[in-house]
PDB file of C-alpha atoms and ligand atoms in Angstrom:
ATOM      1  CA  MET U1492      -0.663 -21.578   6.125  1.00  0.00           C
ATOM      2  CA  THR U1493      -0.028 -20.724   2.514  1.00  0.00           C
ATOM      3  CA  ASP U1494       3.184 -21.785   1.120  1.00  0.00           C
ATOM      4  CA  VAL U1495       5.504 -18.588   1.890  1.00  0.00           C
ATOM      5  CA  ARG U1496       6.980 -18.980  -1.680  1.00  0.00           C
ATOM      6  CA  HIS U1497       3.603 -18.116  -2.999  1.00  0.00           C
ATOM      7  CA  GLU U1498       2.422 -15.405  -0.488  1.00  0.00           C
ATOM      8  CA  ARG U1499       0.361 -12.682  -2.334  1.00  0.00           C
ATOM      9  CA  THR U1500       0.128  -8.940  -1.512  1.00  0.00           C
ATOM     10  CA  LEU U1501      -1.739  -5.965  -2.927  1.00  0.00           C
ATOM     11  CA  ILE U1502      -0.313  -2.821  -4.050  1.00  0.00           C
ATOM     12  CA  LEU U1503      -2.167   0.233  -5.128  1.00  0.00           C
ATOM     13  CA  ILE U1504      -0.228   3.006  -6.991  1.00  0.00           C
ATOM     14  CA  LYS U1505      -2.016   6.140  -5.793  1.00  0.00           C
ATOM     15  CA  PRO U1506      -2.911   9.337  -7.590  1.00  0.00           C
ATOM     16  CA  ASP U1507       0.416  10.865  -6.974  1.00  0.00           C
ATOM     17  CA  GLY U1508       2.326   7.968  -8.335  1.00  0.00           C
ATOM     18  CA  VAL U1509       0.078   7.702 -11.557  1.00  0.00           C
ATOM     19  CA  GLN U1510       0.121  11.520 -12.059  1.00  0.00           C
ATOM     20  CA  ARG U1511       3.880  11.799 -11.597  1.00  0.00           C
ATOM     21  CA  ALA U1512       4.482   8.898 -14.190  1.00  0.00           C
ATOM     22  CA  LEU U1513       5.979   6.620 -11.554  1.00  0.00           C
ATOM     23  CA  THR U1514       3.914   3.487 -12.562  1.00  0.00           C
ATOM     24  CA  GLY U1515       6.637   1.959 -14.507  1.00  0.00           C
ATOM     25  CA  GLU U1516       9.408   2.588 -12.042  1.00  0.00           C
ATOM     26  CA  ILE U1517       7.337   1.459  -9.106  1.00  0.00           C
ATOM     27  CA  LEU U1518       6.412  -1.857 -10.754  1.00  0.00           C
ATOM     28  CA  ALA U1519      10.111  -2.245 -12.000  1.00  0.00           C
ATOM     29  CA  ARG U1520      11.394  -2.096  -8.452  1.00  0.00           C
ATOM     30  CA  LEU U1521       8.874  -4.532  -7.106  1.00  0.00           C
ATOM     31  CA  GLU U1522       9.690  -6.975 -10.129  1.00  0.00           C
ATOM     32  CA  ARG U1523      13.480  -6.446  -9.688  1.00  0.00           C
ATOM     33  CA  VAL U1524      13.461  -7.834  -6.504  1.00  0.00           C
ATOM     34  CA  GLY U1525      11.836 -10.987  -7.439  1.00  0.00           C
ATOM     35  CA  LEU U1526       8.152 -10.488  -6.994  1.00  0.00           C
ATOM     36  CA  LYS U1527       5.795 -11.600  -9.728  1.00  0.00           C
ATOM     37  CA  VAL U1528       2.983  -9.547 -10.903  1.00  0.00           C
ATOM     38  CA  VAL U1529       0.041 -11.878 -10.967  1.00  0.00           C
ATOM     39  CA  ALA U1530      -2.691  -9.246 -11.595  1.00  0.00           C
ATOM     40  CA  LEU U1531      -2.677  -5.661 -12.847  1.00  0.00           C
ATOM     41  CA  LYS U1532      -5.044  -3.039 -13.882  1.00  0.00           C
ATOM     42  CA  MET U1533      -5.707   0.544 -14.183  1.00  0.00           C
ATOM     43  CA  LEU U1534      -9.064   1.645 -12.711  1.00  0.00           C
ATOM     44  CA  ARG U1535     -11.080   4.658 -11.026  1.00  0.00           C
ATOM     45  CA  ALA U1536     -11.559   3.347  -7.588  1.00  0.00           C
ATOM     46  CA  GLU U1537     -15.145   3.552  -6.300  1.00  0.00           C
ATOM     47  CA  ARG U1538     -16.042   4.899  -3.013  1.00  0.00           C
ATOM     48  CA  PRO U1539     -17.669   1.705  -1.574  1.00  0.00           C
ATOM     49  CA  VAL U1540     -14.450  -0.327  -2.457  1.00  0.00           C
ATOM     50  CA  LEU U1541     -12.213   2.501  -0.812  1.00  0.00           C
ATOM     51  CA  GLU U1542     -14.565   2.393   2.304  1.00  0.00           C
ATOM     52  CA  ARG U1543     -13.882  -1.221   2.861  1.00  0.00           C
ATOM     53  CA  HIS U1544     -10.185  -0.854   1.958  1.00  0.00           C
ATOM     54  CA  TYR U1545      -9.739   1.895   4.470  1.00  0.00           C
ATOM     55  CA  PRO U1546     -12.059   0.495   7.275  1.00  0.00           C
ATOM     56  CA  ALA U1547     -14.120   2.380   9.569  1.00  0.00           C
ATOM     57  CA  SER U1548     -13.649   0.164  12.222  1.00  0.00           C
ATOM     58  CA  GLU U1549     -12.633   1.629  15.561  1.00  0.00           C
ATOM     59  CA  GLU U1550      -9.282  -0.031  15.719  1.00  0.00           C
ATOM     60  CA  TRP U1551      -7.955   1.103  12.356  1.00  0.00           C
ATOM     61  CA  VAL U1552      -9.403   4.817  12.644  1.00  0.00           C
ATOM     62  CA  ARG U1553      -7.979   5.171  16.237  1.00  0.00           C
ATOM     63  CA  THR U1554      -4.633   3.771  15.382  1.00  0.00           C
ATOM     64  CA  ILE U1555      -4.311   6.288  12.263  1.00  0.00           C
ATOM     65  CA  GLY U1556      -5.565   9.100  14.164  1.00  0.00           C
ATOM     66  CA  GLY U1557      -2.864   8.261  17.069  1.00  0.00           C
ATOM     67  CA  LYS U1558      -0.345   8.294  14.503  1.00  0.00           C
ATOM     68  CA  THR U1559      -1.376  11.503  13.075  1.00  0.00           C
ATOM     69  CA  ARG U1560      -1.594  13.174  16.299  1.00  0.00           C
ATOM     70  CA  GLU U1561       1.852  12.046  17.159  1.00  0.00           C
ATOM     71  CA  ALA U1562       3.201  13.735  14.131  1.00  0.00           C
ATOM     72  CA  PHE U1563       1.543  16.975  15.218  1.00  0.00           C
ATOM     73  CA  GLU U1564       3.071  16.505  18.702  1.00  0.00           C
ATOM     74  CA  THR U1565       6.621  15.678  17.459  1.00  0.00           C
ATOM     75  CA  TYR U1566       6.770  18.892  15.378  1.00  0.00           C
ATOM     76  CA  GLY U1567       5.283  21.124  18.145  1.00  0.00           C
ATOM     77  CA  MET U1568       1.980  21.903  15.960  1.00  0.00           C
ATOM     78  CA  ASP U1569      -1.286  22.620  17.309  1.00  0.00           C
ATOM     79  CA  VAL U1570      -3.341  19.751  16.596  1.00  0.00           C
ATOM     80  CA  ARG U1571      -6.815  21.340  17.635  1.00  0.00           C
ATOM     81  CA  ALA U1572      -6.090  24.455  15.608  1.00  0.00           C
ATOM     82  CA  VAL U1573      -5.750  22.226  12.333  1.00  0.00           C
ATOM     83  CA  MET U1574      -8.327  19.300  13.168  1.00  0.00           C
ATOM     84  CA  GLY U1575     -10.608  20.974  15.596  1.00  0.00           C
ATOM     85  CA  THR U1576     -10.074  17.958  18.202  1.00  0.00           C
ATOM     86  CA  GLU U1577      -7.241  16.204  19.994  1.00  0.00           C
ATOM     87  CA  ASP U1578      -9.532  12.771  19.935  1.00  0.00           C
ATOM     88  CA  PRO U1579      -7.418  10.251  18.020  1.00  0.00           C
ATOM     89  CA  LEU U1580     -10.831   8.592  16.872  1.00  0.00           C
ATOM     90  CA  GLU U1581     -11.933  11.716  15.329  1.00  0.00           C
ATOM     91  CA  ILE U1582      -8.706  12.835  13.877  1.00  0.00           C
ATOM     92  CA  GLY U1583      -8.430   9.294  12.435  1.00  0.00           C
ATOM     93  CA  ARG U1584     -11.871   9.738  10.710  1.00  0.00           C
ATOM     94  CA  ARG U1585     -10.828  12.791   9.160  1.00  0.00           C
ATOM     95  CA  VAL U1586      -7.627  11.266   7.605  1.00  0.00           C
ATOM     96  CA  ARG U1587      -9.599   8.541   6.385  1.00  0.00           C
ATOM     97  CA  GLY U1588     -11.934  10.639   4.713  1.00  0.00           C
ATOM     98  CA  TRP U1589      -9.131  12.475   2.999  1.00  0.00           C
ATOM     99  CA  LEU U1590      -7.785   9.268   1.817  1.00  0.00           C
ATOM    100  CA  ILE U1591     -10.971   8.280   0.516  1.00  0.00           C
ATOM    101  CA  ASP U1592     -11.440  11.454  -1.417  1.00  0.00           C
ATOM    102  CA  PHE U1593      -7.930  11.465  -2.785  1.00  0.00           C
ATOM    103  CA  MET U1594      -7.956   7.972  -4.094  1.00  0.00           C
ATOM    104  CA  GLN U1595     -10.648   9.222  -6.214  1.00  0.00           C
ATOM    105  CA  THR U1596      -9.127  12.113  -7.860  1.00  0.00           C
ATOM    106  CA  THR U1597      -7.421  10.205 -10.759  1.00  0.00           C
ATOM    107  CA  PRO U1598      -7.107   6.594 -11.887  1.00  0.00           C
ATOM    108  CA  ILE U1599      -5.018   4.501 -10.042  1.00  0.00           C
ATOM    109  CA  VAL U1600      -3.145   1.067 -10.578  1.00  0.00           C
ATOM    110  CA  ALA U1601      -3.912  -1.985  -8.670  1.00  0.00           C
ATOM    111  CA  ALA U1602      -1.748  -5.057  -8.810  1.00  0.00           C
ATOM    112  CA  VAL U1603      -1.075  -8.257  -6.967  1.00  0.00           C
ATOM    113  CA  LEU U1604       2.359  -9.478  -6.521  1.00  0.00           C
ATOM    114  CA  GLU U1605       3.422 -13.114  -5.599  1.00  0.00           C
ATOM    115  CA  GLY U1606       6.770 -14.327  -4.131  1.00  0.00           C
ATOM    116  CA  VAL U1607       8.569 -15.512  -1.108  1.00  0.00           C
ATOM    117  CA  HIS U1608       7.063 -13.647   1.653  1.00  0.00           C
ATOM    118  CA  ALA U1609       5.582 -11.187  -0.668  1.00  0.00           C
ATOM    119  CA  VAL U1610       3.966  -8.912   2.192  1.00  0.00           C
ATOM    120  CA  SER U1611       6.865  -8.099   3.982  1.00  0.00           C
ATOM    121  CA  VAL U1612       9.374  -7.756   0.965  1.00  0.00           C
ATOM    122  CA  ALA U1613       6.909  -5.305  -0.640  1.00  0.00           C
ATOM    123  CA  ARG U1614       6.793  -3.253   2.268  1.00  0.00           C
ATOM    124  CA  LYS U1615      10.505  -3.105   2.579  1.00  0.00           C
ATOM    125  CA  VAL U1616      10.743  -1.987  -1.155  1.00  0.00           C
ATOM    126  CA  VAL U1617       8.213   0.511  -0.413  1.00  0.00           C
ATOM    127  CA  GLY U1618       9.518   2.074   2.735  1.00  0.00           C
ATOM    128  CA  ALA U1619       8.144   3.686   5.792  1.00  0.00           C
ATOM    129  CA  THR U1620       4.738   5.559   5.494  1.00  0.00           C
ATOM    130  CA  LEU U1621       6.048   8.956   5.969  1.00  0.00           C
ATOM    131  CA  PRO U1622       8.486   9.762   3.027  1.00  0.00           C
ATOM    132  CA  VAL U1623      10.424  12.236   5.079  1.00  0.00           C
ATOM    133  CA  PHE U1624      11.613   9.247   7.216  1.00  0.00           C
ATOM    134  CA  ALA U1625      11.631   6.586   4.576  1.00  0.00           C
ATOM    135  CA  ALA U1626      15.042   5.141   3.849  1.00  0.00           C
ATOM    136  CA  PRO U1627      16.853   5.992   0.689  1.00  0.00           C
ATOM    137  CA  GLY U1628      16.477   3.030  -1.696  1.00  0.00           C
ATOM    138  CA  THR U1629      12.663   2.559  -0.908  1.00  0.00           C
ATOM    139  CA  ILE U1630      10.027   3.879  -3.260  1.00  0.00           C
ATOM    140  CA  ARG U1631       8.810   6.470  -0.771  1.00  0.00           C
ATOM    141  CA  GLY U1632      12.291   7.479   0.153  1.00  0.00           C
ATOM    142  CA  ASP U1633      13.548   7.930  -3.290  1.00  0.00           C
ATOM    143  CA  PHE U1634      10.631   9.582  -4.987  1.00  0.00           C
ATOM    144  CA  SER U1635       8.653  11.629  -2.313  1.00  0.00           C
ATOM    145  CA  ILE U1636       9.574  14.190   0.372  1.00  0.00           C
ATOM    146  CA  ASP U1637       6.457  14.642   1.774  1.00  0.00           C
ATOM    147  CA  ALA U1638       5.753  14.997   5.646  1.00  0.00           C
ATOM    148  CA  PRO U1639       2.940  15.108   8.077  1.00  0.00           C
ATOM    149  CA  THR U1640       3.444  18.682   9.153  1.00  0.00           C
ATOM    150  CA  VAL U1641       2.822  19.796   5.396  1.00  0.00           C
ATOM    151  CA  ALA U1642       0.135  17.332   4.839  1.00  0.00           C
ATOM    152  CA  ASN U1643      -1.880  17.832   8.028  1.00  0.00           C
ATOM    153  CA  ALA U1644      -1.708  21.636   7.557  1.00  0.00           C
ATOM    154  CA  ALA U1645      -3.020  21.423   4.082  1.00  0.00           C
ATOM    155  CA  ARG U1646      -5.660  18.747   5.192  1.00  0.00           C
ATOM    156  CA  ARG U1647      -4.733  16.197   2.818  1.00  0.00           C
ATOM    157  CA  PRO U1648      -3.245  12.670   3.022  1.00  0.00           C
ATOM    158  CA  VAL U1649       0.663  12.359   3.047  1.00  0.00           C
ATOM    159  CA  ARG U1650       1.477  11.623  -0.568  1.00  0.00           C
ATOM    160  CA  ASN U1651       3.607   8.600  -0.368  1.00  0.00           C
ATOM    161  CA  LEU U1652       2.887   7.198  -3.822  1.00  0.00           C
ATOM    162  CA  ILE U1653       1.880   3.539  -3.139  1.00  0.00           C
ATOM    163  CA  HIS U1654      -0.167   1.283  -1.009  1.00  0.00           C
ATOM    164  CA  ALA U1655       1.015  -2.141   0.105  1.00  0.00           C
ATOM    165  CA  SER U1656      -0.667  -4.631   2.383  1.00  0.00           C
ATOM    166  CA  GLY U1657       0.350  -4.112   5.850  1.00  0.00           C
ATOM    167  CA  SER U1658       0.084  -8.078   6.915  1.00  0.00           C
ATOM    168  CA  VAL U1659      -0.766 -11.272   5.669  1.00  0.00           C
ATOM    169  CA  GLU U1660      -4.141 -11.002   7.012  1.00  0.00           C
ATOM    170  CA  GLU U1661      -4.819  -7.645   5.476  1.00  0.00           C
ATOM    171  CA  ALA U1662      -3.601  -8.904   2.026  1.00  0.00           C
ATOM    172  CA  ALA U1663      -5.990 -11.732   2.377  1.00  0.00           C
ATOM    173  CA  GLN U1664      -8.764  -9.204   2.593  1.00  0.00           C
ATOM    174  CA  GLU U1665      -7.606  -6.783   0.225  1.00  0.00           C
ATOM    175  CA  VAL U1666      -6.774  -8.843  -2.775  1.00  0.00           C
ATOM    176  CA  PRO U1667     -10.527 -10.055  -3.380  1.00  0.00           C
ATOM    177  CA  LEU U1668     -11.622  -6.503  -2.639  1.00  0.00           C
ATOM    178  CA  TRP U1669      -9.959  -5.377  -5.699  1.00  0.00           C
ATOM    179  CA  PHE U1670      -9.761  -8.475  -8.125  1.00  0.00           C
ATOM    180  CA  ALA U1671     -11.874 -11.280  -8.989  1.00  0.00           C
ATOM    181  CA  PRO U1672     -10.308 -14.757  -9.055  1.00  0.00           C
ATOM    182  CA  ALA U1673     -10.324 -14.938 -12.815  1.00  0.00           C
ATOM    183  CA  GLU U1674      -8.086 -11.805 -12.865  1.00  0.00           C
ATOM    184  CA  LEU U1675      -5.403 -13.561 -10.916  1.00  0.00           C
ATOM    185  CA  HIS U1676      -3.030 -15.522 -13.161  1.00  0.00           C
ATOM    186  CA  ALA U1677      -0.622 -18.456 -12.862  1.00  0.00           C
ATOM    187  CA  TYR U1678       2.447 -18.419 -14.788  1.00  0.00           C
ATOM    188  CA  ARG U1679       6.245 -19.050 -14.261  1.00  0.00           C
ATOM    189  CA  ARG U1680       8.925 -16.461 -14.091  1.00  0.00           C
ATOM    190  CA  ALA U1681      12.286 -17.663 -15.985  1.00  0.00           C
ATOM    191  CA  ASP U1682      14.312 -16.690 -12.924  1.00  0.00           C
ATOM    192  CA  GLU U1683      11.906 -18.974 -10.680  1.00  0.00           C
ATOM    193  CA  ASP U1684      14.303 -21.759 -11.865  1.00  0.00           C
ATOM    194  CA  VAL U1685      17.505 -20.233 -10.188  1.00  0.00           C
ATOM    195  CA  MET U1686      15.596 -20.250  -6.867  1.00  0.00           C
ATOM    196  CA  LEU U1687      14.606 -23.811  -6.781  1.00  0.00           C
ATOM    197  CA  GLY U1688      16.232 -26.941  -5.290  1.00  0.00           C
ATOM    198  CA  ASP U1689      17.343 -29.711  -7.452  1.00  0.00           C
ATOM    199  CA  GLU U1690      14.347 -31.896  -6.564  1.00  0.00           C
ATOM    200  CA  GLU U1691      11.992 -29.242  -7.422  1.00  0.00           C
ATOM    201  CA  ARG U1692      13.539 -28.526 -10.643  1.00  0.00           C
ATOM    202  CA  ARG U1693      13.303 -32.311 -11.441  1.00  0.00           C
ATOM    203  CA  GLY U1694       9.597 -32.511 -10.618  1.00  0.00           C
ATOM    204  CA  PRO U1695       6.556 -31.457 -12.634  1.00  0.00           C
ATOM    205  CA  ARG U1696       6.444 -28.007 -13.634  1.00  0.00           C
ATOM    206  CA  HIS U1697       3.670 -25.472 -12.414  1.00  0.00           C
ATOM    207  CA  ALA U1698       0.697 -24.665 -14.457  1.00  0.00           C
ATOM    208  CA  GLY U1699       0.881 -22.017 -16.750  1.00  0.00           C
TER     209      GLY U1699
HETATM  210  P1  GDP M2320       0.678   2.637   5.238  1.00  0.00           P
HETATM  211  O1  GDP M2320       0.116   1.330   5.618  1.00  0.00           O
HETATM  212  O2  GDP M2320       2.261   2.816   5.326  1.00  0.00           O
HETATM  213  O3  GDP M2320       0.028   3.234   3.837  1.00  0.00           O
HETATM  214  O4  GDP M2320       0.319   3.555   6.591  1.00  0.00           O
HETATM  215  P2  GDP M2320      -1.303   3.727   7.191  1.00  0.00           P
HETATM  216  O5  GDP M2320      -2.050   2.686   7.028  1.00  0.00           O
HETATM  217  O6  GDP M2320      -0.665   4.036   8.598  1.00  0.00           O
HETATM  218  O7  GDP M2320      -1.682   5.274   6.651  1.00  0.00           O
HETATM  219  C1  GDP M2320      -2.644   4.879   5.487  1.00  0.00           C
HETATM  220  C2  GDP M2320      -2.413   6.490   4.757  1.00  0.00           C
HETATM  221  O8  GDP M2320      -2.810   7.600   5.303  1.00  0.00           O
HETATM  222  C3  GDP M2320      -0.802   6.532   4.531  1.00  0.00           C
HETATM  223  O9  GDP M2320      -0.385   5.901   3.346  1.00  0.00           O
HETATM  224  C4  GDP M2320      -0.961   7.972   4.217  1.00  0.00           C
HETATM  225  O10 GDP M2320      -1.150   8.355   3.024  1.00  0.00           O
HETATM  226  C5  GDP M2320      -1.768   8.581   5.083  1.00  0.00           C
HETATM  227  N1  GDP M2320      -1.137   8.851   6.551  1.00  0.00           N
HETATM  228  C6  GDP M2320      -0.547   8.193   7.362  1.00  0.00           C
HETATM  229  N2  GDP M2320      -0.008   9.137   8.379  1.00  0.00           N
HETATM  230  C7  GDP M2320      -0.470  10.292   8.062  1.00  0.00           C
HETATM  231  C8  GDP M2320      -0.307  11.466   8.954  1.00  0.00           C
HETATM  232  O11 GDP M2320       0.235  11.609   9.933  1.00  0.00           O
HETATM  233  N3  GDP M2320      -0.853  12.554   8.244  1.00  0.00           N
HETATM  234  C9  GDP M2320      -1.701  12.689   7.059  1.00  0.00           C
HETATM  235  N4  GDP M2320      -1.985  13.743   6.603  1.00  0.00           N
HETATM  236  N5  GDP M2320      -1.887  11.453   6.323  1.00  0.00           N
HETATM  237  C10 GDP M2320      -1.184  10.266   6.975  1.00  0.00           C
END
């Protein structure tokens, strides 16, 4: 198991975040909590990379399809009328297609953040998937009002500004998908000293 102090997570600022000029605000919130930016770039996402990022595996597609169908049902919307099917697998394939298309509409910003339990801390700061339910104080809760009712009817992905890896396993797959090893950097944040124990403080300093 990796030392939890150096856990890494991938974030992508999606086209809606970039277009709304929220890149700085989003990164500032993640840095402010104590996460260290160890890789950062703006890029045009390529379809083959997005197809691996949003996997075509039955498990992933069925999960997202099931969640989307639930959202239709919660609001009493006719899922068949919009999606042409009630099958979670088929609905999931549609949403995956919307996502892959949307992520190519403008440049996006990719970053790797490192820190104590980086994956769960980043998810906490980012907030729940659906902005309409995301808590105030989170990125999605503070900067987006989007809801699946509106998104599904418009046949587009929910605009929630940012992707953050959902688990340590997911992060381990996503980081090398977006960054080569040479693009990841080691350095010390000044405030890391405050978090160290006395013994570590006396010991040899990290590289960088
Ligand atoms: P995340 O890990 O919080 O981003 O959420 P998921 O992996 O479950 O979903 C991936 C992306 O699909 C989300 O970030 C949204 O952009 C989009 N999405 C999720 N649920 C729905 C939905 O019910 N309807 C639509 N249209 N898009 C959705």
